[in-house]
């Protein structure tokens, strides 16, 4: 009799356990079926995400960057030998960038060029001669309107503009978290399961890393609330070619490429104060 009772109790316990599990009575593992990155220490998660980003052939990033009190919208496609996309803060300071190898092109409306328009230096007229008319800066800017302008490699703005099209330079800055790292919550970004890593409890930036397949970063919030960017299209190639001659114009020595307030630092991810 005691044997039968023990067997009955055992069967009831097994059945109860099964019911509780089916009804969610057991704790669910948030990393079940993932790439396992969510179980790592936060520094290791960041390292894997940065390594995955650097090893990818291509990426699309979009979002906002706040620099010196101004908000910029960035939408770029990048790969190892160049990139293309748009940076904007207003209609007058919106521009497109295209880089193929070392050849860098800038495409912008006339208002953008007019900000940097400066007349070429001219010699004083000879005695008795009539002073030449000043160059029409607005007309010169108009000739560059919506055309691809090749940026000379020795122009002071070349490296700054190039940084927006350099995959490694841009991502190295954006994917740098500051302060002590902590592992945050599991979540989803664009339907992708993620784990969050935070620097200085979020004040030093956060990074959401994919728990599916390769641990690519899929969202970055910059330190100090200086913007947020989403990253997708990892490894997806895209066409990149120099523009046709009928789409380009000469740089024009009477115009200066706007810089400074016209755009944020291309390495803005490294230091939100800049």
Backbone as JSON, one array per atom type, in Angstrom:
{
  "sequence": "XXXXXXXXXXXXXXXXXXXXXXXXXXXXXXXXXXXXXXXXXXXXXXXXXXXXXXXXXXXXXXXXXXXXXXXXXXXXXXXXXXXXXXXXXXXXXXXXXXXXXXXXXXXXXXXXXXXXXXXXXXXXXXXXXXXXXXXXXXXXXXXXXXXXXXXXXXXXXXXXXXXXXXXXXXXXXXXXXXXXXXXXXXXXXXXXXXXXXXXXXXXXXXXXXXXXXXXXXXXXXXXXXXXXXXXXXXXXXXXXXXXXXXXXXXXXXXXXXXXXXXXXXXXXXXXXXX",
  "N": [[0.83, -1.2, 0.0], [1.89, 1.23, 0.91], [3.86, 1.45, -1.02], [2.37, 1.77, -3.33], [1.16, 4.24, -2.77], [3.4, 5.94, -2.65], [4.28, 5.78, -5.25], [2.11, 6.96, -6.52], [2.19, 9.57, -5.47], [4.66, 10.37, -6.52], [4.07, 10.33, -9.25], [2.13, 12.32, -9.39], [3.69, 14.55, -8.67], [5.47, 14.69, -10.83], [3.66, 15.21, -12.89], [2.57, 17.66, -12.02], [4.84, 19.26, -12.13], [5.29, 19.32, -14.87], [3.0, 20.67, -15.73], [3.34, 23.19, -14.5], [5.64, 24.09, -15.78], [4.75, 24.25, -18.44], [2.9, 26.25, -18.16], [4.41, 28.4, -17.64], [5.58, 28.46, -15.2], [8.25, 28.03, -14.64], [11.42, 29.76, -14.7], [12.18, 31.65, -17.54], [14.8, 31.43, -19.87], [16.39, 34.21, -21.05], [18.35, 34.19, -22.96], [18.1, 31.94, -24.41], [18.34, 30.16, -27.42], [19.83, 32.12, -28.68], [22.82, 33.87, -29.85], [24.43, 33.71, -27.69], [25.85, 35.86, -26.71], [24.7, 37.54, -24.87], [25.21, 36.51, -22.37], [27.74, 37.14, -21.69], [30.39, 39.09, -20.12], [30.05, 42.67, -19.8], [32.16, 44.19, -21.03], [33.24, 42.32, -22.75], [31.09, 41.9, -24.45], [30.92, 44.4, -25.72], [33.43, 44.4, -27.01], [33.13, 42.25, -28.81], [31.07, 43.21, -30.4], [32.23, 45.49, -31.57], [34.33, 44.3, -32.96], [32.89, 42.73, -34.76], [31.64, 44.73, -36.23], [33.83, 46.04, -37.4], [34.77, 44.01, -39.01], [32.78, 43.65, -40.9], [31.66, 43.92, -44.29], [30.08, 45.98, -45.19], [27.75, 48.61, -44.2], [24.74, 50.25, -43.13], [23.95, 53.3, -41.7], [21.93, 55.43, -39.7], [20.46, 58.35, -38.27], [20.47, 60.76, -35.55], [22.84, 63.26, -34.62], [24.08, 65.24, -32.07], [25.79, 68.21, -31.81], [27.66, 70.81, -30.47], [25.31, 72.16, -29.75], [23.71, 71.95, -31.98], [21.61, 69.93, -34.04], [22.18, 67.23, -36.12], [21.28, 65.35, -38.95], [22.12, 62.18, -40.02], [22.64, 59.98, -42.67], [24.01, 57.35, -43.96], [25.64, 55.08, -46.19], [28.13, 52.74, -45.95], [31.25, 51.27, -46.88], [34.28, 49.31, -47.24], [35.89, 50.59, -49.2], [34.82, 53.11, -49.54], [31.96, 55.35, -49.5], [28.54, 56.59, -49.33], [25.99, 59.08, -49.01], [23.95, 61.27, -46.93], [24.25, 64.3, -45.06], [22.73, 66.49, -42.84], [21.4, 69.57, -41.49], [19.83, 71.67, -41.89], [18.0, 73.15, -44.62], [19.84, 74.74, -45.96], [22.3, 73.81, -45.12], [22.52, 71.21, -45.87], [23.93, 68.37, -47.33], [25.28, 66.06, -49.75], [27.45, 63.24, -49.77], [30.0, 61.49, -51.5], [32.28, 58.99, -51.83], [34.82, 57.33, -53.53], [37.32, 55.22, -53.22], [40.07, 57.27, -52.91], [38.91, 59.45, -54.02], [36.84, 62.08, -53.45], [33.62, 63.43, -53.36], [31.38, 66.18, -53.22], [28.05, 67.16, -52.91], [25.74, 69.68, -53.08], [23.19, 72.18, -52.32], [22.9, 75.53, -53.73], [22.76, 77.38, -51.64], [24.28, 76.27, -49.61], [26.89, 76.4, -50.64], [27.12, 79.14, -50.88], [27.54, 79.98, -48.29], [30.19, 79.6, -47.89], [31.37, 81.18, -49.74], [33.9, 83.16, -51.06], [35.49, 85.9, -52.5], [38.1, 85.67, -54.93], [41.45, 86.68, -54.23], [42.51, 89.84, -55.45], [44.62, 91.91, -57.46], [45.63, 95.27, -56.79], [44.28, 97.92, -58.79], [46.03, 99.44, -61.5], [47.44, 102.78, -61.57], [45.08, 105.16, -62.49], [43.58, 103.29, -63.77], [40.48, 101.5, -64.19], [38.8, 99.98, -61.51], [38.32, 96.46, -61.38], [35.24, 94.67, -61.66], [33.68, 93.14, -58.8], [33.73, 89.63, -58.23], [30.76, 87.74, -58.75], [29.57, 86.21, -56.16], [27.26, 84.81, -55.52], [26.33, 83.98, -58.01], [28.42, 82.33, -58.73], [28.16, 80.36, -56.78], [25.73, 79.36, -57.57], [26.37, 77.95, -59.86], [27.38, 75.66, -58.86], [25.27, 74.42, -57.77], [23.58, 71.57, -56.76], [25.37, 69.89, -58.02], [28.04, 67.52, -58.42], [30.95, 68.1, -56.73], [34.33, 67.77, -56.85], [36.34, 67.31, -54.1], [39.36, 68.78, -53.35], [42.31, 67.04, -52.37], [44.07, 68.47, -50.76], [42.54, 70.37, -49.56], [41.47, 72.05, -46.62], [39.09, 71.02, -45.53], [38.89, 68.47, -46.45], [39.68, 66.05, -45.01], [37.86, 66.11, -42.9], [35.34, 65.91, -44.16], [35.77, 63.48, -45.44], [35.85, 61.73, -43.3], [33.18, 61.12, -42.74], [32.61, 59.25, -44.62], [34.21, 57.16, -44.15], [34.25, 54.04, -43.08], [35.51, 52.64, -40.87], [36.66, 54.72, -39.34], [34.4, 56.29, -38.65], [32.74, 54.42, -37.28], [34.42, 53.54, -35.22], [34.46, 55.75, -33.55], [31.71, 56.14, -32.94], [31.02, 53.76, -31.67], [32.24, 53.74, -29.25], [32.03, 53.44, -25.86], [31.81, 55.22, -22.74], [33.23, 55.3, -19.46], [32.48, 53.11, -16.62], [31.47, 49.91, -17.62], [28.31, 48.29, -17.89], [26.04, 45.52, -18.0], [22.97, 45.65, -19.57], [19.41, 45.55, -20.09], [17.62, 42.9, -21.81], [16.2, 43.17, -25.06], [14.45, 44.37, -28.0], [15.26, 45.52, -31.26], [14.04, 46.84, -34.09], [12.8, 44.4, -34.52], [14.8, 42.61, -33.99], [16.35, 40.57, -31.61], [18.04, 41.75, -28.73], [20.85, 42.7, -26.61], [21.71, 45.04, -24.14], [24.45, 47.23, -23.58], [25.85, 49.47, -21.31], [27.56, 52.54, -20.67], [28.87, 54.09, -17.81], [26.4, 53.91, -16.43], [24.64, 54.59, -18.43], [25.07, 57.27, -18.88], [27.43, 57.46, -20.21], [26.86, 56.61, -22.71], [25.07, 54.12, -24.69], [24.79, 50.8, -26.08], [23.08, 48.67, -28.21], [23.18, 45.31, -28.88], [23.05, 42.74, -31.32], [21.44, 39.64, -30.71], [21.11, 37.66, -32.42], [22.6, 35.6, -34.74], [25.55, 37.02, -36.1], [27.09, 39.17, -33.74], [26.3, 42.06, -34.24], [26.32, 45.61, -33.63], [23.27, 47.32, -33.26], [21.94, 49.55, -32.47], [22.89, 52.72, -31.25], [23.28, 54.91, -28.59], [24.5, 58.03, -27.99], [26.97, 59.31, -25.72], [26.01, 61.48, -23.03], [23.53, 62.19, -24.04], [23.79, 62.92, -26.7], [22.64, 62.26, -29.18], [21.28, 59.61, -31.3], [21.77, 56.64, -33.14], [20.89, 54.23, -35.62], [21.87, 51.05, -36.84], [22.07, 49.03, -39.65], [21.72, 46.64, -42.34], [24.09, 45.21, -42.41], [26.92, 43.91, -43.98], [25.7, 43.95, -46.47], [26.15, 44.59, -49.76], [26.54, 47.5, -51.91], [26.07, 49.68, -54.73], [28.77, 51.65, -55.92], [30.2, 54.29, -57.45], [32.13, 56.63, -59.39], [30.77, 59.84, -60.21], [29.13, 60.74, -63.34], [30.7, 62.74, -65.9], [29.09, 64.84, -66.78], [27.71, 65.42, -64.53], [29.34, 66.66, -62.8], [31.36, 69.44, -61.63], [34.07, 71.8, -61.83], [36.04, 72.63, -58.97], [36.45, 75.37, -58.36], [38.15, 78.16, -57.63], [37.35, 80.47, -56.41], [35.58, 79.92, -54.45], [35.08, 78.79, -51.14], [35.07, 75.78, -49.36], [32.52, 75.29, -47.09], [32.95, 74.91, -43.55], [33.34, 73.95, -40.11], [30.74, 75.33, -38.44], [29.04, 74.36, -40.36], [28.91, 71.61, -40.38], [29.03, 68.66, -38.28], [31.82, 67.37, -36.29], [33.49, 64.69, -37.96], [34.31, 62.58, -36.44], [32.53, 62.54, -34.37], [31.41, 60.76, -32.61], [33.25, 60.11, -30.69], [33.61, 62.15, -28.89], [31.21, 63.89, -27.47], [31.16, 66.55, -26.84], [32.2, 68.02, -28.8]],
  "CA": [[0.0, 0.0, 0.0], [2.78, 2.38, 0.96], [4.56, 1.52, -2.31], [1.44, 2.35, -4.3], [1.0, 5.66, -2.45], [4.63, 6.64, -3.04], [4.28, 5.87, -6.71], [1.09, 7.93, -6.9], [2.72, 10.9, -5.15], [5.71, 10.66, -7.5], [3.44, 10.63, -10.54], [1.51, 13.63, -9.26], [4.74, 15.56, -8.68], [5.96, 14.81, -12.2], [2.62, 15.87, -13.67], [2.5, 19.05, -11.6], [6.02, 19.95, -12.67], [5.08, 19.54, -16.31], [1.98, 21.71, -15.89], [3.91, 24.48, -14.13], [6.57, 24.48, -16.84], [3.97, 24.63, -19.61], [2.19, 27.48, -17.86], [5.36, 29.47, -17.36], [5.97, 28.48, -13.8], [9.7, 28.04, -14.55], [12.05, 30.98, -15.21], [12.59, 31.52, -18.94], [16.15, 31.91, -20.15], [16.3, 35.21, -22.12], [19.39, 33.95, -23.95], [17.84, 30.68, -25.11], [18.22, 30.29, -28.87], [20.58, 33.27, -29.18], [24.23, 33.61, -30.13], [25.11, 33.56, -26.42], [26.58, 37.06, -26.33], [24.05, 38.15, -23.72], [25.71, 35.95, -21.11], [29.12, 37.58, -21.49], [30.63, 40.31, -19.37], [29.77, 43.82, -20.68], [33.32, 44.57, -21.84], [33.37, 41.32, -23.81], [30.02, 42.16, -25.42], [31.35, 45.55, -26.51], [34.55, 44.0, -27.86], [32.63, 41.42, -29.9], [30.29, 44.06, -31.29], [33.15, 46.34, -32.33], [35.05, 43.43, -33.88], [31.96, 42.36, -35.81], [31.44, 45.93, -37.06], [35.03, 46.28, -38.19], [34.93, 42.94, -39.98], [31.71, 43.65, -41.89], [32.0, 44.54, -45.57], [29.28, 47.19, -45.43], [26.74, 48.92, -43.19], [23.93, 51.46, -43.29], [23.67, 53.92, -40.41], [21.08, 56.61, -39.8], [20.02, 58.88, -36.99], [20.8, 62.14, -35.21], [24.03, 63.57, -33.83], [24.03, 66.59, -31.51], [27.14, 68.74, -31.66], [27.69, 72.26, -30.24], [23.96, 72.67, -29.68], [22.98, 71.75, -33.23], [21.27, 68.55, -34.33], [22.45, 66.85, -37.5], [20.74, 64.08, -39.41], [23.1, 61.46, -40.82], [22.13, 58.78, -43.33], [25.16, 56.97, -44.77], [25.99, 53.69, -46.49], [29.58, 52.7, -45.91], [31.98, 50.02, -47.03], [35.71, 49.47, -47.02], [36.55, 51.48, -50.15], [34.12, 54.36, -49.74], [30.62, 55.47, -48.93], [27.68, 57.59, -49.92], [24.87, 59.41, -48.15], [23.59, 62.66, -46.7], [24.36, 64.91, -43.74], [21.94, 67.72, -42.92], [20.87, 70.22, -40.29], [18.79, 72.57, -42.42], [18.04, 73.11, -46.08], [21.04, 75.42, -46.47], [23.52, 73.1, -44.77], [22.35, 69.81, -46.21], [24.81, 68.02, -48.45], [25.52, 64.65, -50.02], [28.85, 62.87, -49.91], [30.3, 60.29, -52.26], [33.72, 58.72, -51.91], [35.25, 56.09, -54.17], [38.75, 55.25, -52.97], [40.47, 58.57, -52.37], [38.17, 60.5, -54.72], [35.74, 62.53, -52.6], [32.74, 64.38, -54.03], [30.39, 66.85, -52.38], [26.92, 67.65, -53.69], [24.96, 70.52, -52.17], [22.47, 73.29, -52.97], [23.65, 76.78, -53.83], [22.82, 78.03, -50.33], [25.4, 75.71, -48.86], [28.13, 76.96, -51.19], [27.16, 80.58, -50.64], [28.07, 80.21, -46.95], [31.65, 79.61, -47.91], [31.82, 81.96, -50.88], [34.81, 84.27, -50.84], [36.1, 86.29, -53.77], [39.53, 85.42, -55.05], [42.22, 87.91, -54.03], [42.83, 90.52, -56.71], [45.65, 92.93, -57.36], [45.13, 96.65, -56.86], [44.36, 98.4, -60.17], [47.11, 100.39, -61.79], [47.03, 104.19, -61.49], [44.26, 105.61, -63.6], [42.78, 102.2, -64.33], [39.2, 101.25, -63.54], [38.81, 98.76, -60.69], [37.48, 95.4, -61.95], [34.04, 94.33, -60.89], [33.87, 92.03, -57.88], [33.08, 88.41, -58.71], [29.43, 87.51, -58.21], [29.68, 84.98, -55.39], [25.99, 84.08, -55.62], [26.3, 83.34, -59.31], [29.38, 81.23, -58.7], [27.56, 79.29, -55.98], [24.66, 78.79, -58.35], [26.92, 76.99, -60.83], [27.68, 74.42, -58.15], [24.03, 73.91, -57.22], [23.16, 70.2, -57.05], [26.39, 69.22, -58.83], [29.11, 66.88, -57.67], [32.18, 68.88, -56.74], [35.43, 66.96, -56.32], [37.05, 68.04, -53.06], [40.81, 68.56, -53.47], [42.9, 66.36, -51.22], [44.78, 69.41, -49.9], [41.61, 71.31, -48.96], [41.38, 71.83, -45.17], [37.88, 70.29, -45.15], [38.88, 67.14, -47.05], [39.69, 64.98, -44.02], [36.64, 66.15, -42.11], [34.28, 65.32, -44.97], [36.1, 62.08, -45.71], [35.53, 60.93, -42.13], [31.8, 60.65, -42.8], [32.54, 58.15, -45.59], [35.19, 56.15, -43.75], [33.53, 53.11, -42.2], [36.22, 52.34, -39.62], [36.81, 55.95, -38.56], [33.11, 56.7, -38.1], [32.25, 53.45, -36.32], [35.28, 53.53, -34.03], [34.02, 56.82, -32.66], [30.34, 55.95, -32.5], [30.87, 52.55, -30.86], [33.06, 53.88, -28.03], [31.3, 53.79, -24.64], [32.69, 55.85, -21.76], [32.93, 54.99, -18.08], [32.36, 51.7, -16.25], [30.46, 49.24, -18.43], [27.37, 47.38, -17.24], [25.14, 44.82, -18.92], [21.62, 46.11, -19.35], [18.26, 44.68, -20.34], [17.36, 42.3, -23.11], [15.13, 43.89, -25.74], [14.4, 44.19, -29.45], [15.42, 46.7, -32.1], [13.65, 46.46, -35.44], [12.47, 42.99, -34.56], [15.98, 41.81, -33.67], [16.59, 40.44, -30.18], [19.27, 42.47, -28.4], [21.31, 42.92, -25.24], [22.23, 46.41, -24.05], [25.62, 47.53, -22.77], [25.82, 50.89, -20.98], [28.73, 53.13, -20.04], [28.54, 55.03, -16.73], [24.96, 53.79, -16.18], [23.93, 55.22, -19.54], [25.59, 58.61, -19.14], [28.55, 57.33, -21.14], [26.38, 56.01, -23.94], [24.6, 52.74, -24.67], [24.88, 50.08, -27.34], [22.26, 47.47, -28.29], [23.9, 44.35, -29.71], [22.19, 41.67, -31.8], [21.58, 38.3, -30.14], [20.85, 36.74, -33.51], [23.71, 35.52, -35.68], [26.74, 37.82, -35.76], [26.7, 40.19, -32.75], [26.48, 43.43, -34.72], [25.59, 46.67, -32.93], [22.11, 47.72, -34.06], [21.53, 50.89, -32.04], [23.84, 53.38, -30.37], [22.92, 56.2, -28.01], [25.76, 58.67, -27.68], [27.15, 59.81, -24.35], [25.49, 62.81, -22.74], [22.33, 62.47, -24.82], [24.2, 63.62, -27.92], [22.14, 61.66, -30.4], [21.06, 58.18, -31.41], [21.87, 56.13, -34.5], [20.6, 52.82, -35.82], [22.76, 50.44, -37.81], [21.51, 47.83, -40.26], [22.33, 46.34, -43.64], [25.46, 44.72, -42.22], [27.39, 42.97, -44.98], [24.96, 44.06, -47.73], [26.9, 45.44, -50.68], [25.78, 48.5, -52.65], [26.82, 50.24, -55.85], [29.59, 52.82, -55.61], [30.93, 54.66, -58.66], [32.33, 58.08, -59.55], [29.67, 60.41, -61.02], [29.42, 61.06, -64.74], [31.29, 64.07, -66.09], [28.05, 65.87, -66.91], [27.16, 65.68, -63.21], [30.38, 67.26, -61.98], [31.92, 70.73, -62.03], [35.34, 72.1, -61.19], [35.93, 73.15, -57.61], [36.3, 76.83, -58.39], [39.04, 78.74, -56.63], [36.74, 81.62, -55.75], [34.68, 79.45, -53.41], [35.7, 78.02, -50.07], [34.14, 74.79, -48.84], [32.14, 75.63, -45.71], [33.29, 73.94, -42.52], [32.99, 74.45, -38.79], [29.34, 75.24, -38.1], [28.25, 73.73, -41.41], [28.84, 70.18, -40.17], [29.63, 68.21, -37.03], [33.06, 66.63, -36.51], [33.19, 63.36, -38.47], [34.54, 61.63, -35.37], [31.72, 63.07, -33.27], [31.06, 59.75, -31.64], [34.27, 59.97, -29.67], [33.53, 63.22, -27.89], [29.99, 64.64, -27.76], [31.31, 67.98, -26.56], [32.74, 68.69, -30.0]],
  "C": [[0.86, 1.25, 0.0], [3.51, 2.56, -0.37], [3.68, 2.16, -3.36], [1.25, 3.85, -4.05], [2.21, 6.48, -2.87], [4.69, 6.83, -4.55], [3.29, 6.9, -7.2], [1.56, 9.36, -6.65], [3.78, 11.31, -6.16], [5.12, 11.04, -8.84], [2.79, 11.99, -10.52], [2.54, 14.76, -9.32], [5.27, 15.79, -10.08], [4.95, 15.56, -13.06], [2.49, 17.33, -13.33], [3.66, 19.87, -12.14], [5.85, 20.27, -14.13], [4.08, 20.65, -16.56], [2.55, 23.08, -15.59], [4.85, 24.99, -15.21], [5.82, 24.97, -18.06], [3.27, 25.96, -19.4], [3.12, 28.64, -17.52], [5.78, 29.54, -15.93], [7.47, 28.5, -13.63], [10.25, 29.33, -15.14], [12.55, 30.76, -16.63], [13.97, 32.13, -19.14], [16.09, 32.92, -21.29], [17.34, 35.02, -23.22], [19.2, 32.62, -24.7], [17.66, 30.94, -26.6], [18.95, 31.47, -29.47], [22.02, 32.87, -29.5], [25.06, 33.54, -28.85], [25.84, 34.79, -25.92], [26.0, 37.69, -25.06], [24.53, 37.64, -22.38], [27.12, 36.43, -20.79], [29.19, 38.81, -20.59], [30.47, 41.51, -20.31], [30.95, 44.23, -21.56], [33.51, 43.61, -23.0], [32.29, 41.51, -24.87], [30.42, 43.33, -26.32], [32.46, 45.17, -27.48], [34.06, 43.17, -29.05], [31.85, 42.24, -30.91], [31.2, 44.92, -32.16], [33.94, 45.52, -33.34], [34.16, 43.02, -35.04], [31.76, 43.53, -36.77], [32.64, 46.18, -37.96], [35.19, 45.22, -39.28], [33.88, 42.91, -41.07], [32.13, 44.39, -43.15], [31.26, 45.85, -45.79], [28.28, 47.37, -44.31], [25.97, 50.16, -43.6], [23.67, 52.01, -41.91], [22.87, 55.19, -40.62], [20.66, 57.05, -38.42], [20.48, 60.3, -36.8], [22.07, 62.23, -34.38], [23.91, 65.01, -33.36], [25.45, 67.06, -31.25], [27.06, 70.26, -31.54], [26.28, 72.87, -30.32], [23.14, 72.51, -30.94], [22.75, 70.27, -33.46], [21.45, 68.28, -35.81], [21.83, 65.49, -37.78], [21.76, 63.43, -40.33], [22.45, 60.21, -41.39], [23.2, 58.34, -44.34], [25.2, 55.46, -45.0], [27.5, 53.64, -46.66], [30.1, 51.3, -46.22], [33.47, 50.34, -47.07], [36.37, 50.48, -47.96], [35.79, 52.77, -50.41], [32.75, 54.37, -49.11], [29.83, 56.55, -49.63], [26.5, 57.85, -48.99], [24.71, 60.9, -47.97], [23.8, 63.06, -45.25], [23.6, 66.23, -43.81], [21.57, 68.25, -41.55], [19.8, 71.21, -40.66], [18.93, 72.53, -43.93], [19.34, 73.69, -46.61], [22.32, 74.67, -46.15], [23.37, 71.59, -44.94], [23.24, 69.49, -47.4], [24.93, 66.51, -48.56], [27.01, 64.43, -50.18], [28.96, 61.58, -50.7], [31.81, 60.12, -52.29], [33.95, 57.35, -52.53], [36.77, 56.07, -54.08], [39.13, 56.56, -52.31], [39.75, 59.74, -53.03], [36.91, 60.85, -53.92], [34.94, 63.61, -53.32], [31.7, 64.91, -53.05], [29.3, 67.42, -53.28], [26.0, 68.42, -52.76], [24.23, 71.61, -52.94], [23.3, 74.56, -52.95], [23.79, 77.47, -52.49], [23.96, 77.53, -49.47], [26.71, 76.34, -49.32], [28.25, 78.45, -50.89], [27.71, 80.9, -49.25], [29.58, 80.3, -46.94], [32.22, 80.42, -49.04], [32.74, 83.09, -50.45], [35.45, 84.65, -52.17], [37.59, 86.02, -53.77], [40.27, 86.73, -54.86], [42.59, 88.53, -55.37], [43.87, 91.61, -56.45], [45.01, 94.33, -57.44], [45.28, 97.16, -58.28], [45.49, 99.41, -60.33], [46.54, 101.8, -61.75], [46.25, 104.59, -62.73], [43.37, 104.54, -64.19], [41.49, 102.05, -63.53], [39.27, 99.94, -62.76], [37.89, 97.72, -61.29], [36.29, 95.12, -61.05], [34.32, 93.14, -59.99], [33.15, 90.79, -58.41], [31.72, 88.24, -58.01], [29.44, 86.16, -57.49], [28.41, 84.15, -55.51], [25.9, 83.34, -56.94], [27.25, 82.15, -59.36], [28.83, 80.05, -57.92], [26.47, 78.59, -56.77], [25.15, 77.77, -59.36], [27.23, 75.64, -60.18], [26.42, 73.75, -57.62], [23.72, 72.51, -57.72], [24.11, 69.48, -58.03], [27.41, 68.56, -57.91], [30.39, 67.68, -57.85], [33.28, 68.02, -56.12], [36.23, 67.8, -55.33], [38.55, 67.76, -53.18], [41.37, 67.93, -52.19], [43.62, 67.3, -50.27], [43.86, 70.47, -49.31], [41.5, 71.02, -47.46], [40.18, 70.99, -44.74], [37.88, 68.84, -45.64], [38.79, 66.02, -46.0], [38.42, 64.94, -43.2], [35.48, 65.54, -42.87], [34.53, 63.84, -45.21], [35.71, 61.19, -44.53], [34.12, 60.39, -42.13], [31.65, 59.46, -43.74], [33.52, 57.04, -45.27], [34.56, 55.24, -42.7], [34.23, 52.92, -40.86], [36.35, 53.57, -38.74], [35.49, 56.32, -37.89], [32.63, 55.73, -37.02], [33.12, 53.38, -35.07], [34.87, 54.6, -33.04], [32.64, 56.56, -32.09], [30.19, 54.77, -31.54], [31.73, 52.58, -29.6], [32.16, 54.31, -26.88], [32.28, 54.31, -23.6], [32.25, 55.5, -20.34], [32.84, 53.49, -17.84], [31.21, 51.07, -17.02], [29.6, 48.32, -17.58], [26.49, 46.74, -18.3], [23.71, 45.21, -18.57], [20.57, 45.07, -19.68], [18.32, 44.03, -21.71], [16.21, 43.08, -23.75], [15.09, 43.53, -27.21], [14.58, 45.54, -30.13], [15.1, 46.28, -33.52], [13.35, 44.99, -35.58], [13.62, 42.06, -34.24], [16.17, 41.76, -32.16], [17.96, 41.02, -29.84], [19.6, 42.38, -26.91], [21.95, 44.3, -25.21], [23.46, 46.46, -23.15], [25.63, 49.03, -22.55], [27.14, 51.31, -20.36], [28.29, 54.14, -19.01], [27.02, 55.08, -16.5], [24.12, 54.51, -17.24], [24.44, 56.6, -19.87], [26.75, 58.6, -20.11], [28.18, 56.67, -22.44], [25.89, 54.59, -23.75], [24.73, 52.13, -26.05], [24.0, 48.84, -27.25], [22.87, 46.54, -29.32], [22.99, 43.18, -30.07], [22.5, 40.35, -31.1], [21.28, 37.23, -31.18], [22.01, 36.75, -34.5], [24.93, 36.29, -35.2], [26.33, 38.95, -34.82], [26.99, 41.63, -33.2], [25.78, 44.42, -33.79], [24.45, 47.14, -33.83], [21.55, 49.07, -33.65], [22.57, 51.44, -31.08], [23.25, 54.69, -29.89], [24.2, 56.84, -27.5], [25.78, 59.22, -26.26], [26.57, 61.2, -24.2], [24.25, 63.18, -23.52], [22.6, 63.17, -26.13], [23.82, 62.88, -29.19], [22.0, 60.15, -30.33], [21.12, 57.76, -32.87], [21.53, 54.65, -34.52], [21.44, 52.3, -36.97], [22.13, 49.15, -38.33], [22.23, 47.58, -41.58], [23.76, 45.84, -43.53], [25.8, 43.67, -43.29], [26.69, 43.05, -46.32], [25.65, 45.07, -48.64], [25.97, 46.43, -51.38], [26.68, 49.1, -53.72], [27.55, 51.51, -55.43], [30.43, 53.14, -56.83], [31.07, 56.17, -58.73], [31.22, 58.62, -60.45], [30.11, 60.68, -62.45], [29.95, 62.48, -64.86], [30.24, 65.16, -66.19], [27.36, 66.18, -65.59], [28.16, 66.39, -62.3], [30.8, 68.62, -62.52], [33.26, 70.9, -61.32], [35.1, 72.78, -59.85], [35.71, 74.66, -57.6], [37.08, 77.49, -57.29], [38.44, 79.94, -55.9], [35.77, 81.21, -54.64], [35.46, 78.62, -52.39], [34.67, 77.04, -49.53], [33.8, 75.15, -47.41], [32.57, 74.53, -44.75], [32.86, 74.51, -41.19], [31.52, 74.25, -38.51], [28.5, 74.55, -39.15], [28.09, 72.24, -41.19], [29.47, 69.81, -38.84], [30.96, 67.54, -37.31], [32.75, 65.22, -36.95], [33.49, 62.28, -37.45], [33.72, 61.99, -34.15], [31.36, 62.04, -32.24], [32.03, 59.66, -30.5], [34.12, 61.0, -28.58], [32.32, 64.09, -28.17], [30.1, 66.13, -27.47], [31.78, 68.74, -27.76], [31.65, 68.86, -31.04]]
}
